[in-house]
PDB file of C-alpha atoms in Angstrom:
ATOM      1  CA  UNK A   1      -0.306  -0.179  -0.423  1.00  0.00           C
ATOM      2  CA  UNK A   2       1.259   3.674  -0.525  1.00  0.00           C
ATOM      3  CA  UNK A   3       1.949   4.767   2.845  1.00  0.00           C
ATOM      4  CA  UNK A   4       0.633   8.489   1.336  1.00  0.00           C
ATOM      5  CA  UNK A   5      -3.223   6.482   1.062  1.00  0.00           C
ATOM      6  CA  UNK A   6      -4.999   5.966   4.220  1.00  0.00           C
ATOM      7  CA  UNK A   7      -5.260   2.870   5.309  1.00  0.00           C
ATOM      8  CA  UNK A   8      -8.123   0.937   4.669  1.00  0.00           C
ATOM      9  CA  UNK A   9      -9.862   0.379   8.151  1.00  0.00           C
ATOM     10  CA  UNK A  10      -8.365   4.056   9.264  1.00  0.00           C
ATOM     11  CA  UNK A  11     -10.946   5.766  10.714  1.00  0.00           C
ATOM     12  CA  UNK A  12     -11.875   9.148   9.010  1.00  0.00           C
ATOM     13  CA  UNK A  13     -12.336  12.487  11.012  1.00  0.00           C
ATOM     14  CA  UNK A  14     -13.389  16.162   9.732  1.00  0.00           C
ATOM     15  CA  UNK A  15     -11.474  19.444  11.273  1.00  0.00           C
ATOM     16  CA  UNK A  16     -13.392  22.256   9.817  1.00  0.00           C
ATOM     17  CA  UNK A  17     -11.604  26.082   9.587  1.00  0.00           C
ATOM     18  CA  UNK A  18     -13.360  28.775  11.300  1.00  0.00           C
ATOM     19  CA  UNK A  19     -13.604  32.489  10.502  1.00  0.00           C
ATOM     20  CA  UNK A  20     -13.312  35.231  13.369  1.00  0.00           C
ATOM     21  CA  UNK A  21     -16.253  37.174  12.627  1.00  0.00           C
ATOM     22  CA  UNK A  22     -15.206  40.326  15.508  1.00  0.00           C
ATOM     23  CA  UNK A  23     -11.742  40.387  17.298  1.00  0.00           C
ATOM     24  CA  UNK A  24     -10.475  43.022  19.668  1.00  0.00           C
ATOM     25  CA  UNK A  25      -7.383  43.816  21.100  1.00  0.00           C
ATOM     26  CA  UNK A  26      -8.180  44.915  24.776  1.00  0.00           C
ATOM     27  CA  UNK A  27      -4.894  44.796  26.470  1.00  0.00           C
ATOM     28  CA  UNK A  28      -1.940  42.821  27.664  1.00  0.00           C
ATOM     29  CA  UNK A  29      -0.593  40.215  30.288  1.00  0.00           C
ATOM     30  CA  UNK A  30       2.844  40.675  32.251  1.00  0.00           C
ATOM     31  CA  UNK A  31       4.092  37.626  29.848  1.00  0.00           C
ATOM     32  CA  UNK A  32       3.109  39.073  27.042  1.00  0.00           C
ATOM     33  CA  UNK A  33       0.243  37.485  25.303  1.00  0.00           C
ATOM     34  CA  UNK A  34      -1.699  40.314  23.790  1.00  0.00           C
ATOM     35  CA  UNK A  35      -5.842  40.300  25.854  1.00  0.00           C
ATOM     36  CA  UNK A  36      -8.281  39.035  23.158  1.00  0.00           C
ATOM     37  CA  UNK A  37     -11.804  39.115  22.435  1.00  0.00           C
ATOM     38  CA  UNK A  38     -13.253  37.092  19.517  1.00  0.00           C
ATOM     39  CA  UNK A  39     -16.051  35.599  17.607  1.00  0.00           C
ATOM     40  CA  UNK A  40     -15.247  32.529  16.248  1.00  0.00           C
ATOM     41  CA  UNK A  41     -17.352  30.782  13.893  1.00  0.00           C
ATOM     42  CA  UNK A  42     -16.633  26.957  12.465  1.00  0.00           C
ATOM     43  CA  UNK A  43     -17.158  26.985   8.550  1.00  0.00           C
ATOM     44  CA  UNK A  44     -17.658  24.286   5.765  1.00  0.00           C
ATOM     45  CA  UNK A  45     -14.093  24.145   4.917  1.00  0.00           C
ATOM     46  CA  UNK A  46     -12.482  20.857   5.881  1.00  0.00           C
ATOM     47  CA  UNK A  47      -9.387  19.490   6.701  1.00  0.00           C
ATOM     48  CA  UNK A  48      -9.982  15.124   6.492  1.00  0.00           C
ATOM     49  CA  UNK A  49      -7.596  13.334   8.952  1.00  0.00           C
ATOM     50  CA  UNK A  50      -7.868   9.835   9.445  1.00  0.00           C
ATOM     51  CA  UNK A  51      -6.453   6.941  12.131  1.00  0.00           C
ATOM     52  CA  UNK A  52      -5.328   3.690  12.363  1.00  0.00           C
ATOM     53  CA  UNK A  53      -4.057   2.620  16.173  1.00  0.00           C
ATOM     54  CA  UNK A  54      -0.971   0.461  16.457  1.00  0.00           C
ATOM     55  CA  UNK A  55       0.215  -1.417  19.704  1.00  0.00           C
ATOM     56  CA  UNK A  56       3.707  -0.393  18.708  1.00  0.00           C
ATOM     57  CA  UNK A  57       2.975   3.163  20.340  1.00  0.00           C
ATOM     58  CA  UNK A  58       4.289   4.834  17.476  1.00  0.00           C
ATOM     59  CA  UNK A  59       3.224   8.296  16.134  1.00  0.00           C
ATOM     60  CA  UNK A  60       3.773   8.506  12.892  1.00  0.00           C
ATOM     61  CA  UNK A  61       2.353  11.323  10.103  1.00  0.00           C
ATOM     62  CA  UNK A  62       2.890  10.012   6.494  1.00  0.00           C
ATOM     63  CA  UNK A  63       1.812  13.413   4.560  1.00  0.00           C
ATOM     64  CA  UNK A  64       3.363  15.606   5.961  1.00  0.00           C
ATOM     65  CA  UNK A  65       2.905  19.413   4.773  1.00  0.00           C
ATOM     66  CA  UNK A  66       5.803  21.156   3.052  1.00  0.00           C
ATOM     67  CA  UNK A  67       7.773  22.872   5.002  1.00  0.00           C
ATOM     68  CA  UNK A  68       6.522  21.315   8.537  1.00  0.00           C
ATOM     69  CA  UNK A  69       9.310  19.024  10.190  1.00  0.00           C
ATOM     70  CA  UNK A  70       7.097  16.097  11.205  1.00  0.00           C
ATOM     71  CA  UNK A  71       8.083  16.232  14.605  1.00  0.00           C
ATOM     72  CA  UNK A  72       7.205  20.031  14.647  1.00  0.00           C
ATOM     73  CA  UNK A  73       3.737  19.004  13.123  1.00  0.00           C
ATOM     74  CA  UNK A  74       0.527  19.840  15.592  1.00  0.00           C
ATOM     75  CA  UNK A  75      -0.693  16.579  14.445  1.00  0.00           C
ATOM     76  CA  UNK A  76       2.382  15.096  15.888  1.00  0.00           C
ATOM     77  CA  UNK A  77       2.728  17.197  18.646  1.00  0.00           C
ATOM     78  CA  UNK A  78      -1.243  16.565  19.870  1.00  0.00           C
ATOM     79  CA  UNK A  79      -1.108  12.892  19.600  1.00  0.00           C
ATOM     80  CA  UNK A  80       2.417  13.127  21.348  1.00  0.00           C
ATOM     81  CA  UNK A  81       0.739  15.205  24.135  1.00  0.00           C
ATOM     82  CA  UNK A  82      -1.905  12.956  24.314  1.00  0.00           C
ATOM     83  CA  UNK A  83       0.023  10.004  24.799  1.00  0.00           C
ATOM     84  CA  UNK A  84       2.681  11.945  27.491  1.00  0.00           C
ATOM     85  CA  UNK A  85      -0.533  13.110  29.155  1.00  0.00           C
ATOM     86  CA  UNK A  86      -2.239   9.903  29.650  1.00  0.00           C
ATOM     87  CA  UNK A  87       0.679   6.845  29.682  1.00  0.00           C
ATOM     88  CA  UNK A  88      -1.241   5.042  27.328  1.00  0.00           C
ATOM     89  CA  UNK A  89       1.079   2.796  25.120  1.00  0.00           C
ATOM     90  CA  UNK A  90      -0.784   2.566  21.938  1.00  0.00           C
ATOM     91  CA  UNK A  91      -0.026   4.681  19.363  1.00  0.00           C
ATOM     92  CA  UNK A  92      -0.955   5.910  16.110  1.00  0.00           C
ATOM     93  CA  UNK A  93      -0.927   6.126  12.138  1.00  0.00           C
ATOM     94  CA  UNK A  94      -2.079   9.685  10.928  1.00  0.00           C
ATOM     95  CA  UNK A  95      -2.868  10.524   7.344  1.00  0.00           C
ATOM     96  CA  UNK A  96      -3.793  14.311   6.383  1.00  0.00           C
ATOM     97  CA  UNK A  97      -6.066  15.838   3.927  1.00  0.00           C
ATOM     98  CA  UNK A  98      -4.739  19.268   3.883  1.00  0.00           C
ATOM     99  CA  UNK A  99      -7.344  21.877   2.288  1.00  0.00           C
ATOM    100  CA  UNK A 100      -7.372  24.640   4.459  1.00  0.00           C
ATOM    101  CA  UNK A 101      -4.825  26.954   3.581  1.00  0.00           C
ATOM    102  CA  UNK A 102      -1.719  26.940   5.518  1.00  0.00           C
ATOM    103  CA  UNK A 103      -0.975  31.255   7.048  1.00  0.00           C
ATOM    104  CA  UNK A 104      -4.299  32.143   6.200  1.00  0.00           C
ATOM    105  CA  UNK A 105      -5.796  32.783   9.992  1.00  0.00           C
ATOM    106  CA  UNK A 106      -8.244  29.748   9.131  1.00  0.00           C
ATOM    107  CA  UNK A 107      -6.547  27.566  11.849  1.00  0.00           C
ATOM    108  CA  UNK A 108      -5.417  25.124   9.874  1.00  0.00           C
ATOM    109  CA  UNK A 109      -3.485  23.629  11.958  1.00  0.00           C
ATOM    110  CA  UNK A 110      -5.455  24.405  14.882  1.00  0.00           C
ATOM    111  CA  UNK A 111      -9.051  22.360  14.253  1.00  0.00           C
ATOM    112  CA  UNK A 112      -5.875  19.317  13.057  1.00  0.00           C
ATOM    113  CA  UNK A 113      -4.273  18.832  16.475  1.00  0.00           C
ATOM    114  CA  UNK A 114      -8.155  19.665  18.116  1.00  0.00           C
ATOM    115  CA  UNK A 115      -9.294  16.797  16.044  1.00  0.00           C
ATOM    116  CA  UNK A 116      -6.798  14.198  16.999  1.00  0.00           C
ATOM    117  CA  UNK A 117      -6.883  15.149  20.712  1.00  0.00           C
ATOM    118  CA  UNK A 118     -10.456  14.909  20.489  1.00  0.00           C
ATOM    119  CA  UNK A 119     -10.624  11.509  18.098  1.00  0.00           C
ATOM    120  CA  UNK A 120      -7.484   9.584  19.800  1.00  0.00           C
ATOM    121  CA  UNK A 121      -9.434  10.543  23.213  1.00  0.00           C
ATOM    122  CA  UNK A 122     -12.277   7.870  21.238  1.00  0.00           C
ATOM    123  CA  UNK A 123     -10.143   5.721  19.993  1.00  0.00           C
ATOM    124  CA  UNK A 124      -7.665   4.994  22.166  1.00  0.00           C
ATOM    125  CA  UNK A 125     -10.177   4.451  25.044  1.00  0.00           C
ATOM    126  CA  UNK A 126      -9.178   7.417  27.425  1.00  0.00           C
ATOM    127  CA  UNK A 127     -12.663   8.967  28.662  1.00  0.00           C
ATOM    128  CA  UNK A 128     -10.877  12.024  29.314  1.00  0.00           C
ATOM    129  CA  UNK A 129     -13.805  14.868  29.661  1.00  0.00           C
ATOM    130  CA  UNK A 130     -14.044  17.881  27.250  1.00  0.00           C
ATOM    131  CA  UNK A 131     -12.475  20.423  29.592  1.00  0.00           C
ATOM    132  CA  UNK A 132      -9.738  17.860  30.468  1.00  0.00           C
ATOM    133  CA  UNK A 133      -8.989  18.299  26.497  1.00  0.00           C
ATOM    134  CA  UNK A 134      -9.459  21.970  26.740  1.00  0.00           C
ATOM    135  CA  UNK A 135      -6.674  22.503  29.497  1.00  0.00           C
ATOM    136  CA  UNK A 136      -4.428  20.295  26.682  1.00  0.00           C
ATOM    137  CA  UNK A 137      -5.393  22.013  23.299  1.00  0.00           C
ATOM    138  CA  UNK A 138      -4.471  25.236  25.877  1.00  0.00           C
ATOM    139  CA  UNK A 139      -0.816  24.143  25.294  1.00  0.00           C
ATOM    140  CA  UNK A 140      -0.733  23.893  21.348  1.00  0.00           C
ATOM    141  CA  UNK A 141      -2.193  27.430  20.194  1.00  0.00           C
ATOM    142  CA  UNK A 142      -4.866  29.220  21.623  1.00  0.00           C
ATOM    143  CA  UNK A 143      -6.960  28.729  18.581  1.00  0.00           C
ATOM    144  CA  UNK A 144      -7.349  25.239  19.281  1.00  0.00           C
ATOM    145  CA  UNK A 145      -9.707  25.275  22.382  1.00  0.00           C
ATOM    146  CA  UNK A 146     -12.409  26.524  20.302  1.00  0.00           C
ATOM    147  CA  UNK A 147     -11.907  23.314  17.999  1.00  0.00           C
ATOM    148  CA  UNK A 148     -12.307  21.179  20.539  1.00  0.00           C
ATOM    149  CA  UNK A 149     -15.885  23.445  22.184  1.00  0.00           C
ATOM    150  CA  UNK A 150     -17.051  22.485  19.101  1.00  0.00           C
ATOM    151  CA  UNK A 151     -19.867  25.484  18.338  1.00  0.00           C
ATOM    152  CA  UNK A 152     -19.766  29.085  17.856  1.00  0.00           C
ATOM    153  CA  UNK A 153     -18.440  31.115  20.835  1.00  0.00           C
ATOM    154  CA  UNK A 154     -17.228  34.581  22.536  1.00  0.00           C
ATOM    155  CA  UNK A 155     -13.740  33.903  23.533  1.00  0.00           C
ATOM    156  CA  UNK A 156     -12.050  36.546  25.414  1.00  0.00           C
ATOM    157  CA  UNK A 157      -8.261  35.737  27.258  1.00  0.00           C
ATOM    158  CA  UNK A 158      -5.608  34.453  24.716  1.00  0.00           C
ATOM    159  CA  UNK A 159      -8.867  32.156  23.255  1.00  0.00           C
ATOM    160  CA  UNK A 160      -9.655  30.021  25.574  1.00  0.00           C
ATOM    161  CA  UNK A 161     -11.827  31.835  27.828  1.00  0.00           C
ATOM    162  CA  UNK A 162     -15.420  30.149  25.821  1.00  0.00           C
ATOM    163  CA  UNK A 163     -19.014  30.957  25.829  1.00  0.00           C
ATOM    164  CA  UNK A 164     -21.682  30.051  23.602  1.00  0.00           C
ATOM    165  CA  UNK A 165     -23.097  32.331  21.029  1.00  0.00           C
ATOM    166  CA  UNK A 166     -25.830  32.047  18.149  1.00  0.00           C
ATOM    167  CA  UNK A 167     -25.258  32.595  14.991  1.00  0.00           C
ATOM    168  CA  UNK A 168     -27.415  32.838  12.607  1.00  0.00           C
ATOM    169  CA  UNK A 169     -26.701  30.667   9.458  1.00  0.00           C
ATOM    170  CA  UNK A 170     -24.458  32.605   7.036  1.00  0.00           C
ATOM    171  CA  UNK A 171     -22.414  31.879   4.044  1.00  0.00           C
ATOM    172  CA  UNK A 172     -18.869  33.284   3.066  1.00  0.00           C
ATOM    173  CA  UNK A 173     -16.748  33.928   0.103  1.00  0.00           C
ATOM    174  CA  UNK A 174     -13.140  33.836   1.231  1.00  0.00           C
ATOM    175  CA  UNK A 175     -10.177  34.948  -0.675  1.00  0.00           C
ATOM    176  CA  UNK A 176      -6.279  33.825  -0.004  1.00  0.00           C
ATOM    177  CA  UNK A 177      -3.923  36.086  -1.019  1.00  0.00           C
ATOM    178  CA  UNK A 178      -0.358  34.388  -2.096  1.00  0.00           C
ATOM    179  CA  UNK A 179       1.096  35.665   1.285  1.00  0.00           C
ATOM    180  CA  UNK A 180       1.314  34.192   4.476  1.00  0.00           C
ATOM    181  CA  UNK A 181       1.022  37.088   7.545  1.00  0.00           C
ATOM    182  CA  UNK A 182       3.681  36.714  10.248  1.00  0.00           C
ATOM    183  CA  UNK A 183       1.814  36.571  13.345  1.00  0.00           C
ATOM    184  CA  UNK A 184       4.319  37.206  15.401  1.00  0.00           C
ATOM    185  CA  UNK A 185       5.341  40.821  13.691  1.00  0.00           C
ATOM    186  CA  UNK A 186       1.787  41.858  13.225  1.00  0.00           C
ATOM    187  CA  UNK A 187       1.663  41.498  17.445  1.00  0.00           C
ATOM    188  CA  UNK A 188       5.415  43.451  17.498  1.00  0.00           C
ATOM    189  CA  UNK A 189       4.011  46.431  14.840  1.00  0.00           C
ATOM    190  CA  UNK A 190       3.936  50.010  17.057  1.00  0.00           C
ATOM    191  CA  UNK A 191       0.480  50.656  15.229  1.00  0.00           C
ATOM    192  CA  UNK A 192      -1.900  47.875  16.164  1.00  0.00           C
ATOM    193  CA  UNK A 193      -4.504  48.575  18.447  1.00  0.00           C
ATOM    194  CA  UNK A 194      -4.094  47.207  21.845  1.00  0.00           C
ATOM    195  CA  UNK A 195      -6.635  49.035  24.095  1.00  0.00           C
ATOM    196  CA  UNK A 196      -9.870  48.039  22.653  1.00  0.00           C
ATOM    197  CA  UNK A 197     -12.731  48.607  25.374  1.00  0.00           C
ATOM    198  CA  UNK A 198     -13.513  45.040  26.026  1.00  0.00           C
ATOM    199  CA  UNK A 199     -17.330  44.581  26.207  1.00  0.00           C
ATOM    200  CA  UNK A 200     -19.862  41.574  27.810  1.00  0.00           C
ATOM    201  CA  UNK A 201     -21.364  39.059  25.725  1.00  0.00           C
ATOM    202  CA  UNK A 202     -21.942  40.313  22.185  1.00  0.00           C
ATOM    203  CA  UNK A 203     -25.874  40.193  20.360  1.00  0.00           C
ATOM    204  CA  UNK A 204     -25.405  39.205  16.929  1.00  0.00           C
ATOM    205  CA  UNK A 205     -28.814  41.241  16.221  1.00  0.00           C
ATOM    206  CA  UNK A 206     -27.311  44.155  17.603  1.00  0.00           C
ATOM    207  CA  UNK A 207     -23.974  45.037  16.619  1.00  0.00           C
ATOM    208  CA  UNK A 208     -23.872  46.835  13.718  1.00  0.00           C
ATOM    209  CA  UNK A 209     -20.118  47.626  13.056  1.00  0.00           C
ATOM    210  CA  UNK A 210     -17.921  43.913  12.960  1.00  0.00           C
ATOM    211  CA  UNK A 211     -13.890  44.726  13.121  1.00  0.00           C
ATOM    212  CA  UNK A 212     -10.567  42.833  12.915  1.00  0.00           C
ATOM    213  CA  UNK A 213      -8.233  45.275  16.070  1.00  0.00           C
ATOM    214  CA  UNK A 214      -5.199  43.998  12.667  1.00  0.00           C
ATOM    215  CA  UNK A 215      -7.099  44.703   9.747  1.00  0.00           C
ATOM    216  CA  UNK A 216      -5.633  48.001   9.564  1.00  0.00           C
ATOM    217  CA  UNK A 217      -1.825  46.782  10.522  1.00  0.00           C
ATOM    218  CA  UNK A 218      -1.719  43.975   8.321  1.00  0.00           C
ATOM    219  CA  UNK A 219      -3.314  45.598   4.991  1.00  0.00           C
ATOM    220  CA  UNK A 220      -0.969  48.422   5.297  1.00  0.00           C
ATOM    221  CA  UNK A 221       2.438  45.900   5.768  1.00  0.00           C
ATOM    222  CA  UNK A 222       0.803  42.851   2.527  1.00  0.00           C
ATOM    223  CA  UNK A 223      -0.307  44.948  -0.190  1.00  0.00           C
ATOM    224  CA  UNK A 224      -1.331  40.909  -1.672  1.00  0.00           C
ATOM    225  CA  UNK A 225      -3.699  41.260   1.294  1.00  0.00           C
ATOM    226  CA  UNK A 226      -4.457  44.550  -0.078  1.00  0.00           C
ATOM    227  CA  UNK A 227      -5.456  43.688  -3.671  1.00  0.00           C
ATOM    228  CA  UNK A 228      -7.991  40.497  -2.580  1.00  0.00           C
ATOM    229  CA  UNK A 229     -10.171  43.290   0.220  1.00  0.00           C
ATOM    230  CA  UNK A 230     -10.639  45.770  -2.202  1.00  0.00           C
ATOM    231  CA  UNK A 231     -11.898  43.069  -4.532  1.00  0.00           C
ATOM    232  CA  UNK A 232     -13.724  41.704  -1.981  1.00  0.00           C
ATOM    233  CA  UNK A 233     -15.356  45.478  -0.973  1.00  0.00           C
ATOM    234  CA  UNK A 234     -16.653  45.751  -4.685  1.00  0.00           C
ATOM    235  CA  UNK A 235     -19.584  43.289  -3.129  1.00  0.00           C
ATOM    236  CA  UNK A 236     -19.809  45.170   0.193  1.00  0.00           C
ATOM    237  CA  UNK A 237     -17.660  44.880   3.489  1.00  0.00           C
ATOM    238  CA  UNK A 238     -15.513  42.317   3.360  1.00  0.00           C
ATOM    239  CA  UNK A 239     -12.931  41.619   6.755  1.00  0.00           C
ATOM    240  CA  UNK A 240     -10.202  39.931   7.390  1.00  0.00           C
ATOM    241  CA  UNK A 241      -9.763  36.272   9.863  1.00  0.00           C
ATOM    242  CA  UNK A 242      -7.639  36.060  13.095  1.00  0.00           C
ATOM    243  CA  UNK A 243      -3.966  37.621  12.143  1.00  0.00           C
ATOM    244  CA  UNK A 244      -4.534  37.187   8.285  1.00  0.00           C
ATOM    245  CA  UNK A 245      -3.656  36.607   5.151  1.00  0.00           C
ATOM    246  CA  UNK A 246      -7.808  35.120   4.136  1.00  0.00           C
ATOM    247  CA  UNK A 247      -9.996  38.080   3.794  1.00  0.00           C
ATOM    248  CA  UNK A 248     -14.185  37.129   3.412  1.00  0.00           C
ATOM    249  CA  UNK A 249     -17.604  38.704   2.914  1.00  0.00           C
ATOM    250  CA  UNK A 250     -20.461  37.233   4.477  1.00  0.00           C
ATOM    251  CA  UNK A 251     -23.777  36.732   2.655  1.00  0.00           C
ATOM    252  CA  UNK A 252     -27.190  36.136   3.647  1.00  0.00           C
ATOM    253  CA  UNK A 253     -27.598  33.329   0.723  1.00  0.00           C
ATOM    254  CA  UNK A 254     -25.793  30.920  -0.289  1.00  0.00           C
ATOM    255  CA  UNK A 255     -27.160  31.739  -3.645  1.00  0.00           C
ATOM    256  CA  UNK A 256     -25.923  36.041  -3.414  1.00  0.00           C
ATOM    257  CA  UNK A 257     -22.936  34.177  -2.087  1.00  0.00           C
ATOM    258  CA  UNK A 258     -22.243  31.580  -4.930  1.00  0.00           C
ATOM    259  CA  UNK A 259     -22.984  34.815  -7.670  1.00  0.00           C
ATOM    260  CA  UNK A 260     -20.015  36.808  -6.141  1.00  0.00           C
ATOM    261  CA  UNK A 261     -17.697  33.543  -5.841  1.00  0.00           C
ATOM    262  CA  UNK A 262     -18.189  32.722 -10.128  1.00  0.00           C
ATOM    263  CA  UNK A 263     -17.091  36.891 -10.259  1.00  0.00           C
ATOM    264  CA  UNK A 264     -13.595  36.314  -8.351  1.00  0.00           C
ATOM    265  CA  UNK A 265     -12.483  32.592  -8.406  1.00  0.00           C
ATOM    266  CA  UNK A 266     -11.142  32.548 -11.710  1.00  0.00           C
ATOM    267  CA  UNK A 267      -8.698  35.323 -10.818  1.00  0.00           C
ATOM    268  CA  UNK A 268      -7.995  33.894  -7.023  1.00  0.00           C
ATOM    269  CA  UNK A 269      -7.640  32.005  -4.292  1.00  0.00           C
ATOM    270  CA  UNK A 270     -11.641  31.703  -3.636  1.00  0.00           C
ATOM    271  CA  UNK A 271     -13.859  29.805  -1.648  1.00  0.00           C
ATOM    272  CA  UNK A 272     -17.647  29.471  -0.672  1.00  0.00           C
ATOM    273  CA  UNK A 273     -18.823  27.816   2.275  1.00  0.00           C
ATOM    274  CA  UNK A 274     -21.380  28.167   5.128  1.00  0.00           C
ATOM    275  CA  UNK A 275     -21.185  28.515   9.048  1.00  0.00           C
ATOM    276  CA  UNK A 276     -21.281  25.918  10.962  1.00  0.00           C
ATOM    277  CA  UNK A 277     -23.200  25.534  13.970  1.00  0.00           C
ATOM    278  CA  UNK A 278     -21.626  22.605  15.339  1.00  0.00           C
ATOM    279  CA  UNK A 279     -18.377  20.513  14.925  1.00  0.00           C
ATOM    280  CA  UNK A 280     -18.899  17.135  12.753  1.00  0.00           C
ATOM    281  CA  UNK A 281     -17.637  14.818  15.682  1.00  0.00           C
ATOM    282  CA  UNK A 282     -20.109  16.136  18.364  1.00  0.00           C
ATOM    283  CA  UNK A 283     -23.046  15.229  15.319  1.00  0.00           C
TER     284      UNK A 283
END
């Protein structure tokens, strides 16, 4: 069997991407981490992951992502973390079909890590509860807990303090510019807003002005992101997700989203997706 192809009896899971519908920087901790407030939604853009449990204790990713050493891959790190934490002697062979663009602010690596924790907790029969998985997830990255949380959320802190929020069904056109935005560079930028006013739980219907406090800095520093932003701005009020580089435009109907996607996909790496109320793992 070609090792790039999953084993026929491997267990299959979907790892959905996310959008930050709103992102505000409200302060900074003593250790330098920025304090954020964000509204997350899951979307119908997926990585696919297959797992085959082994009894040798080895953890192997058969489909390494170009430019990322296997031992640095979040899938491998998540499996190793779970194995260390629980002391299990089981191992796993992993196959990853990467469809969520890397470096786009859509949380692909974090989405994969979350599914590894959730799936292996089940397949290794470890019986950790969701709170325990959330505590492990934050050790891998600030976005990982959201994917384990598994539904639309209002996030505080560095992204680990999560409250459920009800969002209406929406569709989105996303453009991924041909550039990788450096998150550390943006967080260190002298012009970054760091003092947005903290909020109580936002009301989606009442909110009129979503924003991303990183957006103006990224648009100024990365011309390719500005190009994508300007393309979508012809059809509405786009916004950047996370620290970039992806830019998205929301729609109330699939037909409206598809019509704009049909106008932009030929010249740009673009996606037409819908919001997800719940992570596929919990359905």
